[in-house]
mmCIF file of C-alpha atoms in Angstrom:
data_model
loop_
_atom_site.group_PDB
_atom_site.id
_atom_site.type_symbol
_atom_site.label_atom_id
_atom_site.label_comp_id
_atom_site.label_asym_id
_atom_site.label_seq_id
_atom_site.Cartn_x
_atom_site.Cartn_y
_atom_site.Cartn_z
ATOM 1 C CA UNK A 278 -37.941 18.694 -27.165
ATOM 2 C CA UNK A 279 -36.502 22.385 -27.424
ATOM 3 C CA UNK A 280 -39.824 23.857 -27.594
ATOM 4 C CA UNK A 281 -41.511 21.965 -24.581
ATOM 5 C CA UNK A 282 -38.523 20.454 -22.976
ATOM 6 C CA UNK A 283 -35.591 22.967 -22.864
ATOM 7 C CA UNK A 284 -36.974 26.332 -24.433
ATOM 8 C CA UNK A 285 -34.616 26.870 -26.771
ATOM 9 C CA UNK A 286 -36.980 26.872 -29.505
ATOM 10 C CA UNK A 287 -40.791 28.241 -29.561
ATOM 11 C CA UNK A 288 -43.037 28.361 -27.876
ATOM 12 C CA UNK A 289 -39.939 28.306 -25.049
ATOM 13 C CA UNK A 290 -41.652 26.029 -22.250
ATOM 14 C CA UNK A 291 -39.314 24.130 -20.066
ATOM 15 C CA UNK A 292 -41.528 20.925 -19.052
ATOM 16 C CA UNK A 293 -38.799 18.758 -18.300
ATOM 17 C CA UNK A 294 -39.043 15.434 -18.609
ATOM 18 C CA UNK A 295 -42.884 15.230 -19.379
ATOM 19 C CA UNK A 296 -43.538 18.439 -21.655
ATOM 20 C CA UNK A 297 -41.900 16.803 -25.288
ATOM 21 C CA UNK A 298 -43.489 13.790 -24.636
ATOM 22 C CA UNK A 299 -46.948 15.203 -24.001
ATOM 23 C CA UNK A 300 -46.036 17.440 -27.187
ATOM 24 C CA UNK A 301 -45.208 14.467 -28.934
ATOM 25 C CA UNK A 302 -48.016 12.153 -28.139
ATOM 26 C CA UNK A 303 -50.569 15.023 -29.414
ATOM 27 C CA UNK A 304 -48.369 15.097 -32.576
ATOM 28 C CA UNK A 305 -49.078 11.549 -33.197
ATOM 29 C CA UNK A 306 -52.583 11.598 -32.571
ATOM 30 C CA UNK A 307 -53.023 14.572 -34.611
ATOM 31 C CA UNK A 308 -50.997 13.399 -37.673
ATOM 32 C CA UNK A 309 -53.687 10.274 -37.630
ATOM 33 C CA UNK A 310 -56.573 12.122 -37.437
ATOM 34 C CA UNK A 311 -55.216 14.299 -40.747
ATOM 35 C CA UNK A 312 -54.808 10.625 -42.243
ATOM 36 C CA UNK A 313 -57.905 9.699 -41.704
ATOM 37 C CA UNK A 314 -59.773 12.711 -42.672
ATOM 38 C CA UNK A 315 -57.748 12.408 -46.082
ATOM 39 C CA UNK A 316 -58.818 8.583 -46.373
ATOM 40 C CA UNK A 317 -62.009 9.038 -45.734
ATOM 41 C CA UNK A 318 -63.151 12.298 -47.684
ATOM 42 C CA UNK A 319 -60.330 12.911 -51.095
ATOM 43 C CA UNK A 320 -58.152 9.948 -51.371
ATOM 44 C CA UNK A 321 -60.720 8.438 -53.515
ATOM 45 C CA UNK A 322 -61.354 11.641 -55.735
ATOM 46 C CA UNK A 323 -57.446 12.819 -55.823
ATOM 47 C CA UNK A 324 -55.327 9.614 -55.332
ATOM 48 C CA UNK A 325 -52.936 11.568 -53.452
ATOM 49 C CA UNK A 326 -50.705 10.221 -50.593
ATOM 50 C CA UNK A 327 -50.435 11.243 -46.938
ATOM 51 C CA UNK A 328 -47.045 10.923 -45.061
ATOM 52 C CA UNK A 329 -45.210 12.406 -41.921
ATOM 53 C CA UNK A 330 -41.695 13.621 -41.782
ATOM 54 C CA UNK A 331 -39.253 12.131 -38.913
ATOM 55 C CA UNK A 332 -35.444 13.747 -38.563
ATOM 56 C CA UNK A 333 -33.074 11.562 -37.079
ATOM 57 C CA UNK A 334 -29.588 11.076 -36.598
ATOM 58 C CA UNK A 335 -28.018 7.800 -37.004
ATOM 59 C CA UNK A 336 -26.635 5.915 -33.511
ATOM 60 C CA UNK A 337 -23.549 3.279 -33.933
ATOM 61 C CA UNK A 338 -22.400 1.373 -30.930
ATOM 62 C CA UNK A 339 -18.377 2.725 -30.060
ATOM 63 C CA UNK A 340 -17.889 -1.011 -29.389
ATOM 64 C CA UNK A 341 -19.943 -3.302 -32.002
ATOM 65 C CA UNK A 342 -19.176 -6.001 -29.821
ATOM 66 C CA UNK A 343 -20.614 -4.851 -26.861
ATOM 67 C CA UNK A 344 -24.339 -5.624 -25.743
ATOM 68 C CA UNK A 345 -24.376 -2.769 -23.385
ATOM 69 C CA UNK A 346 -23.122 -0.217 -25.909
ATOM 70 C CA UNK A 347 -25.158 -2.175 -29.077
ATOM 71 C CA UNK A 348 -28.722 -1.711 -26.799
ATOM 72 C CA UNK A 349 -27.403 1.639 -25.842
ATOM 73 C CA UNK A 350 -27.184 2.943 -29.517
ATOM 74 C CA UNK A 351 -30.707 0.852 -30.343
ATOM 75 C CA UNK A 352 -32.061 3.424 -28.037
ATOM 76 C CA UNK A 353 -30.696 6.479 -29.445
ATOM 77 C CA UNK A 354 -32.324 5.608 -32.282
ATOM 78 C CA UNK A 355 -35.449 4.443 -30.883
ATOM 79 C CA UNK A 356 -35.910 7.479 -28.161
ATOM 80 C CA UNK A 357 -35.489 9.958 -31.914
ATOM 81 C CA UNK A 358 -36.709 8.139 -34.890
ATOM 82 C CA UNK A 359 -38.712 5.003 -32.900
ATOM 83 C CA UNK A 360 -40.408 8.169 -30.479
ATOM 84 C CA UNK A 361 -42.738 8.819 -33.755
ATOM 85 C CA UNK A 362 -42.345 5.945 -36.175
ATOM 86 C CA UNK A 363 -43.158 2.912 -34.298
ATOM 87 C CA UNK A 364 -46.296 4.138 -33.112
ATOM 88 C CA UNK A 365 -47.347 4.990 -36.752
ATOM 89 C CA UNK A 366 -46.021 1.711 -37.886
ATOM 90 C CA UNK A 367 -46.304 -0.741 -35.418
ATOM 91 C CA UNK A 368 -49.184 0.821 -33.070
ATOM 92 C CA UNK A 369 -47.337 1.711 -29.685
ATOM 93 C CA UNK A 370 -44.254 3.489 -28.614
ATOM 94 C CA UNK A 371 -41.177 1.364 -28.806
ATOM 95 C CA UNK A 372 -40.499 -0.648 -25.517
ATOM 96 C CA UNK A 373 -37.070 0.685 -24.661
ATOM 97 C CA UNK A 374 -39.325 3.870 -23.930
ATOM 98 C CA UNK A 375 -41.751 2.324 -22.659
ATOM 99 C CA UNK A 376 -39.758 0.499 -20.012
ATOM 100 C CA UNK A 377 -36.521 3.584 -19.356
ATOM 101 C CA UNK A 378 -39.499 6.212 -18.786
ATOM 102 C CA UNK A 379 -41.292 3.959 -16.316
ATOM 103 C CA UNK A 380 -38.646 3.031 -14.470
ATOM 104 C CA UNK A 381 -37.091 6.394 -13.995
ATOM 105 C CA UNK A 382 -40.779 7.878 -13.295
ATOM 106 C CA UNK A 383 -41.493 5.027 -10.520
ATOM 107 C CA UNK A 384 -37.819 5.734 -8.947
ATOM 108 C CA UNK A 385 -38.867 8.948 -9.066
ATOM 109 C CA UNK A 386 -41.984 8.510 -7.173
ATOM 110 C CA UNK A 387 -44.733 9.252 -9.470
ATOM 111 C CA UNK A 388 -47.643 7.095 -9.662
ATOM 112 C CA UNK A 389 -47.657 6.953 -13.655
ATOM 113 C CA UNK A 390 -45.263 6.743 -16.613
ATOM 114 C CA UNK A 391 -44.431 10.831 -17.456
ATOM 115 C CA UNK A 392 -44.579 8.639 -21.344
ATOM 116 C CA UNK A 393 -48.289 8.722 -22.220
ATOM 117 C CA UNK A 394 -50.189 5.645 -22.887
ATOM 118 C CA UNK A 395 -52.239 5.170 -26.126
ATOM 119 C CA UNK A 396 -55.820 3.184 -25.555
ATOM 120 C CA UNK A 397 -56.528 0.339 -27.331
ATOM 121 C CA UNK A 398 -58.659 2.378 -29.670
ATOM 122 C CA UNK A 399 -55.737 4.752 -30.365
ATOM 123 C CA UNK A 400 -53.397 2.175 -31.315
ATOM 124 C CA UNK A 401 -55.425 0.795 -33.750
ATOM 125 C CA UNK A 402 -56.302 4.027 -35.190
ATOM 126 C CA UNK A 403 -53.279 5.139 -35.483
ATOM 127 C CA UNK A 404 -51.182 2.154 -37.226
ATOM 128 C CA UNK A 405 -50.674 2.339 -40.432
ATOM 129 C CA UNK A 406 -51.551 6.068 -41.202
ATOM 130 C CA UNK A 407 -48.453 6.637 -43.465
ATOM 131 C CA UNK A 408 -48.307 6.358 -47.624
ATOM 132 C CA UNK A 409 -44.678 7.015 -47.364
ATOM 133 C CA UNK A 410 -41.932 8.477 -44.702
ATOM 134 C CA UNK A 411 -40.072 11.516 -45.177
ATOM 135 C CA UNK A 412 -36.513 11.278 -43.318
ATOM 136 C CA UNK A 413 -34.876 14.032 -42.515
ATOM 137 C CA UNK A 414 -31.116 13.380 -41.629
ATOM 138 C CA UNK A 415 -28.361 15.491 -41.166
ATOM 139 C CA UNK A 416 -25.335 13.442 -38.968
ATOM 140 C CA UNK A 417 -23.994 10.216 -36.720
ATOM 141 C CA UNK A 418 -23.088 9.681 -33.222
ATOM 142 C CA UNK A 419 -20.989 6.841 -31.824
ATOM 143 C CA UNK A 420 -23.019 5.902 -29.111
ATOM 144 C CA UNK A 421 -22.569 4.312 -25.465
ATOM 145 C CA UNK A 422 -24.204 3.532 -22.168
ATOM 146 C CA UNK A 423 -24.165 6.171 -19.164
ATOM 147 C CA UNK A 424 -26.306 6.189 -16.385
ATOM 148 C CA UNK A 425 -27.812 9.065 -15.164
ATOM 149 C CA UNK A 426 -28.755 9.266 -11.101
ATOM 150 C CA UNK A 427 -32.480 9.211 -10.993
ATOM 151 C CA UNK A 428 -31.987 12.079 -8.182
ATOM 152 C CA UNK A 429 -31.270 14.004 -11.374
ATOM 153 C CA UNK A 430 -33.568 16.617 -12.870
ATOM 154 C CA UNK A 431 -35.898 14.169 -15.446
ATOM 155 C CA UNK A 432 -35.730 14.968 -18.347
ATOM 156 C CA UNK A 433 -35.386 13.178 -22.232
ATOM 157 C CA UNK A 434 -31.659 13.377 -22.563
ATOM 158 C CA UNK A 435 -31.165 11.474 -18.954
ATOM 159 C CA UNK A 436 -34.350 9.137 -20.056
ATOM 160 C CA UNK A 437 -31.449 7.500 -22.190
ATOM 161 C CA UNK A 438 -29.151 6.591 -20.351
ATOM 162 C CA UNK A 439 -26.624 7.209 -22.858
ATOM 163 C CA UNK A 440 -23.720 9.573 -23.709
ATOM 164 C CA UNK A 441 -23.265 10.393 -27.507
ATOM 165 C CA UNK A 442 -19.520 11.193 -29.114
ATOM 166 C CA UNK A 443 -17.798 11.929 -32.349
ATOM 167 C CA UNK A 444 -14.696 11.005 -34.371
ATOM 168 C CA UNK A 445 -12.234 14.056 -34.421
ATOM 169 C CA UNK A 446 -11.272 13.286 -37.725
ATOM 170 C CA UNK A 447 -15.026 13.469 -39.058
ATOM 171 C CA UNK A 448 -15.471 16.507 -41.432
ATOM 172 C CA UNK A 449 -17.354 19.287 -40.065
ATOM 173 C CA UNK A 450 -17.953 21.839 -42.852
ATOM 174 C CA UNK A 451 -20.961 23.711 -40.767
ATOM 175 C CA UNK A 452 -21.946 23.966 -37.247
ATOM 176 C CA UNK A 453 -20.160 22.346 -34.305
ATOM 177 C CA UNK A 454 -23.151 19.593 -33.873
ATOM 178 C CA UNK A 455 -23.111 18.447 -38.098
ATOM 179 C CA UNK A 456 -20.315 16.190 -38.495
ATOM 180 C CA UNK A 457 -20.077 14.583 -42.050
ATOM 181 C CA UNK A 458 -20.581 10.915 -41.704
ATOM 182 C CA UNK A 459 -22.146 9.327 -44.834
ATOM 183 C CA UNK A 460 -21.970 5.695 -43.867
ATOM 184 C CA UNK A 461 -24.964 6.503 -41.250
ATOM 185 C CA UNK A 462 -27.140 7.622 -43.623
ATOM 186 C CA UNK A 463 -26.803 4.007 -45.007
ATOM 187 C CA UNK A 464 -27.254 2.272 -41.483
ATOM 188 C CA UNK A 465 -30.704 4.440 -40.694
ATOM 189 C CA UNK A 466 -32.214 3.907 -43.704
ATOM 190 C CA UNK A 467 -31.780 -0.045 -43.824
ATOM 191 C CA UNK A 468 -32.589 0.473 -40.316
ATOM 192 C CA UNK A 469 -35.970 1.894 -41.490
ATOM 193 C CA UNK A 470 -36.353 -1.221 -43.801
ATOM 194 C CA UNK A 471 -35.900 -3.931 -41.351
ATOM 195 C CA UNK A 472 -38.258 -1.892 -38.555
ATOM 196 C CA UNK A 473 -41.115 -0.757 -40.267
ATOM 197 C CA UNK A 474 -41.649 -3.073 -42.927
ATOM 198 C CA UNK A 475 -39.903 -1.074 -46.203
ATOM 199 C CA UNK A 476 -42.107 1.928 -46.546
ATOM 200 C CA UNK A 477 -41.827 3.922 -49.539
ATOM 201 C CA UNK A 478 -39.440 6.775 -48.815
ATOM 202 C CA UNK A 479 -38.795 10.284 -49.275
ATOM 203 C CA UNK A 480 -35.549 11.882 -48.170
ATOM 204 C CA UNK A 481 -37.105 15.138 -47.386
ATOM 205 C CA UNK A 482 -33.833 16.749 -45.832
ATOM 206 C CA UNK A 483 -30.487 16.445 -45.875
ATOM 207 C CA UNK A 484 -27.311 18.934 -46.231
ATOM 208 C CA UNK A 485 -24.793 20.963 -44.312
ATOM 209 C CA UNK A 486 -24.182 24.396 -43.241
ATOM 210 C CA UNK A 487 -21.221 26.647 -43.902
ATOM 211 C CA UNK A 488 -19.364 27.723 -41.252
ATOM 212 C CA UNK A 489 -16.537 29.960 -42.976
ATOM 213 C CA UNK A 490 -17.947 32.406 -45.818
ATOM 214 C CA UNK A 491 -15.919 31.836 -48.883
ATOM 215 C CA UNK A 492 -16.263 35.333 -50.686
ATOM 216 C CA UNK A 493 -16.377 33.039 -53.817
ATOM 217 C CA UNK A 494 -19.038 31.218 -52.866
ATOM 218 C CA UNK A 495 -17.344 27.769 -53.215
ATOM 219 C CA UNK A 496 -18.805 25.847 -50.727
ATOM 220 C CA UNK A 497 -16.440 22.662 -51.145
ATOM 221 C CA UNK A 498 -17.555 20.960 -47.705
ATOM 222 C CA UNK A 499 -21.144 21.443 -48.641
ATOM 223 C CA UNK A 500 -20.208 19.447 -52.472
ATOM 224 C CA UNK A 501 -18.164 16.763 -50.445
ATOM 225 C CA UNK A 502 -21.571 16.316 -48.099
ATOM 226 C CA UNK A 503 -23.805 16.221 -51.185
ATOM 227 C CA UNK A 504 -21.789 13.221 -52.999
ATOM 228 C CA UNK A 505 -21.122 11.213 -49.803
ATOM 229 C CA UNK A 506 -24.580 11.525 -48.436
ATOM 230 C CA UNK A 507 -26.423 10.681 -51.878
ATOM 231 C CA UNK A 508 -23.539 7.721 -52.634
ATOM 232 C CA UNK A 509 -24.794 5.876 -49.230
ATOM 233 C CA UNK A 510 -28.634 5.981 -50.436
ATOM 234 C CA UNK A 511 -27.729 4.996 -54.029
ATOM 235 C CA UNK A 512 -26.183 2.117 -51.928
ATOM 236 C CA UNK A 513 -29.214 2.098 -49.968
ATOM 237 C CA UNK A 514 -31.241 1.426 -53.047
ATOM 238 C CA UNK A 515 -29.187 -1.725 -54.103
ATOM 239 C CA UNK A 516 -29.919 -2.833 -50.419
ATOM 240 C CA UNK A 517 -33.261 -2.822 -51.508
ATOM 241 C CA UNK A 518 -34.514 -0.200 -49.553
ATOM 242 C CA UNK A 519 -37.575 1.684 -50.781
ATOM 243 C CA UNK A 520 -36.192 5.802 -51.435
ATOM 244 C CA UNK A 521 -38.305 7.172 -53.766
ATOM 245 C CA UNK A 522 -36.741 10.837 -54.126
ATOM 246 C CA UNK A 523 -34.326 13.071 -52.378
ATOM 247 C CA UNK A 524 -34.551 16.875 -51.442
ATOM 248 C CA UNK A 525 -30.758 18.910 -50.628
ATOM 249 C CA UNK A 526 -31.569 21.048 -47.530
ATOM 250 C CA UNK A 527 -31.907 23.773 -49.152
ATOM 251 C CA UNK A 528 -32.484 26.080 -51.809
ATOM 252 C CA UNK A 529 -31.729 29.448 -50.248
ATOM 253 C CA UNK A 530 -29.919 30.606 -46.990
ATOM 254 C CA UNK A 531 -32.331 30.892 -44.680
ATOM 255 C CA UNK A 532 -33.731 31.831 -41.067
ATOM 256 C CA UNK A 533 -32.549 28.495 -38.869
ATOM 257 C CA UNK A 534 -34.680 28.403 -36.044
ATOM 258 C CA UNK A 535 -32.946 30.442 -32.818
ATOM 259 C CA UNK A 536 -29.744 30.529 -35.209
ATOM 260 C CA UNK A 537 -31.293 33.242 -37.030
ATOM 261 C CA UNK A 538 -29.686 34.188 -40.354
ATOM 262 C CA UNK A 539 -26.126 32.888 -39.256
ATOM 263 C CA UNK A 540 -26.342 28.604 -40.225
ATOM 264 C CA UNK A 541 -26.454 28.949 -44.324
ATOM 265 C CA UNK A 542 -27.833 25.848 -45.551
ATOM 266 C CA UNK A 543 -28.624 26.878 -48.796
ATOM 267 C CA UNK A 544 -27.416 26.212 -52.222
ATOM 268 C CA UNK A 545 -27.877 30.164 -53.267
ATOM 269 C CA UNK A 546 -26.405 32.647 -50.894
ATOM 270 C CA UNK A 547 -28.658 35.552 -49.815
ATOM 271 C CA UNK A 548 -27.134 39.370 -48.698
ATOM 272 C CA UNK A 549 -29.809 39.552 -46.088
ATOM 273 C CA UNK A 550 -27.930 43.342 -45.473
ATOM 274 C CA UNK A 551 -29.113 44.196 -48.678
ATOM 275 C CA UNK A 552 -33.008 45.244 -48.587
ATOM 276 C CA UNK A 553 -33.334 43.173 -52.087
ATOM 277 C CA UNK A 554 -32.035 40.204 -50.346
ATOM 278 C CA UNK A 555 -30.006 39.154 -54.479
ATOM 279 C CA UNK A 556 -29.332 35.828 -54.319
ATOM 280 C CA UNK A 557 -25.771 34.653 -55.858
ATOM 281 C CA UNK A 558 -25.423 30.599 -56.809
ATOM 282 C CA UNK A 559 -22.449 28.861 -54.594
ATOM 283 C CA UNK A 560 -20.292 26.330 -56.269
ATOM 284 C CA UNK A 561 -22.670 23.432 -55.115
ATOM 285 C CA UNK A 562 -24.972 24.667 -57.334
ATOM 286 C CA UNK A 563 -23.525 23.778 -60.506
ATOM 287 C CA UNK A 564 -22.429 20.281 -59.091
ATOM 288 C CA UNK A 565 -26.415 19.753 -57.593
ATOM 289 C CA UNK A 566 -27.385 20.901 -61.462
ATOM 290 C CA UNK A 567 -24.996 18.103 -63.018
ATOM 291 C CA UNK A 568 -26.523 15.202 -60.482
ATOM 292 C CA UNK A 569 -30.263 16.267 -61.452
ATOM 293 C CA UNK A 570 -29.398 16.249 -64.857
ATOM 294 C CA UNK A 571 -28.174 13.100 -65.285
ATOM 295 C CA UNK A 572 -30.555 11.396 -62.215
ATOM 296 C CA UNK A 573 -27.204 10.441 -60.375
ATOM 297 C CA UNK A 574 -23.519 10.757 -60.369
ATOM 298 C CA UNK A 575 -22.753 12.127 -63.536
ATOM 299 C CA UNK A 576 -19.984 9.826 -65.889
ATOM 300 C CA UNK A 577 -16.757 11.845 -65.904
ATOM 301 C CA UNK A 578 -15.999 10.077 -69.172
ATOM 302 C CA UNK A 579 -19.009 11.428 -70.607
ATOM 303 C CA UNK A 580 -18.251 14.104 -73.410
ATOM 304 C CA UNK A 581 -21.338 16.880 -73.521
ATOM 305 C CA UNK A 582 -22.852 17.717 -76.504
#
């Protein structure tokens, strides 16, 4: 979406309202053809496993007891997470898409969906070409319906017909978009369970940013995100749902996209103005250690030997 849609990100083409799709849909096909060719030729000889990796936010309803707000946050999640999933899955793109893309394409004259169609053949290929999913999650939005005049400018954000907000009292240790909401993490991954039939999953990213630089390196916000985030899938797993392992987002500060240099996601801080680039362990560090070590929280009662 930011590298077809809006630009923001490479390689900077502003399709709107057809150019992530198109993007997407080649992404799909793409990912099954790489299944297949693994299948077919080395799964045999290396028993190894072929998966794709999905980021998504988590979408709750402001009112829980409204239909119009409840279908409005089913399609947040369905226009992010459903966009790639549910044709690996289930074999199609999820209806909600199906039906808001069409209907905004037809009222806005166009003889065909600006959503691709999959051919019979293609749907069948492509089912099922997952061993696991990685899910890549980061925040929550509170969620409700807003519709967008199809004399508009198409493009995917007014394909939802939906407006997204936050709590004011959620932390926000990083950037102005990560709010800390742990509970969601909870939601999409049960979410994940029901939908797709409880695939074997791999958290493949999840953290926060710092926003202030603590010239002692103790990253509090980012230790707070760590123990909320991996509390909700430990509840996860007595749901029953089917994580497998868990990756903090990430090791080092890094280069983030069009942020450059400046969103530091990483456990070790880098002096990118030195030309060594020494790296110096933040607080988190020691408390990610401690979790590893004893494969969850660790017993505060616990004396070490």
């Amino acid at each position: 979406e930011k590298g077809y849609e809006t630009g923001e990100h490479a390689p900077g083409l502003k399709l709107g309202g057809c150019g992530a799709y198109k993007a997407a849909h080649h992404i799909i096909k793409t990912h099954a053809k790489v299944w297949h060719s693994y299948n077919n030729t080395w799964r045999r000889e290396q028993r190894g496993m072929v998966g794709i990796s999905l980021t998504s936010g988590w979408g709750e309803p402001v009112d829980p007891h409204s239909q119009t707000d409840r279908d409005a946050a089913e399609r947040y999640i369905q226009f992010h997470l459903g966009w790639f999933a549910n044709p690996i899955y289930r074999g199609d793109y999820p209806e909600v898409m199906k039906n808001y893309i069409g209907k905004k394409s037809a009222q806005q004259g166009l003889g065909t969906s600006r959503l691709p169609t999959f051919s019979v053949q293609e749907k069948t290929y492509i089912k099922g070409t997952s061993d696991f999913l990685g899910i890549g999650h980061f925040t929550t939005r509170y969620v409700l319906q807003k519709s967008f005049p199809f004399l508009q400018v198409s493009s995917y954000h007014t394909d939802h017909d939906l407006a997204e907000l936050v709590d004011p009292n959620w932390p926000a240790p990083g950037p102005k978009w990560l709010y800390s909401v742990p509970w969601g993490f909870r939601r999409l991954l049960n979410f994940i369970k029901t939908q797709y039939g409880n695939p074997l999953i791999y958290v493949t990213e999840n953290g926060v940013s710092e926003t202030v630089q603590c010239p002692q390196l103790c990253d509090e916000g980012r230790i707070q995100y760590l123990k909320g985030y991996i509390n909700e899938i430990l509840k996860a797993l007595n749901d029953g749902v089917n994580v497998k392992g868990y990756t903090a987002w990430s090791l080092l500060d890094k280069f983030e996209w069009n942020k450059g240099f400046s969103e530091r996601f990483g456990l070790y801080h880098i002096d990118f103005k030195n030309k060594n680039k020494p790296r110096y362990p933040k607080a988190s560090v020691d408390y990610y250690k401690k979790i590893i070590s004893a494969n969850g929280f660790p017993n505060p009662r616990e004396v070490m030997s």
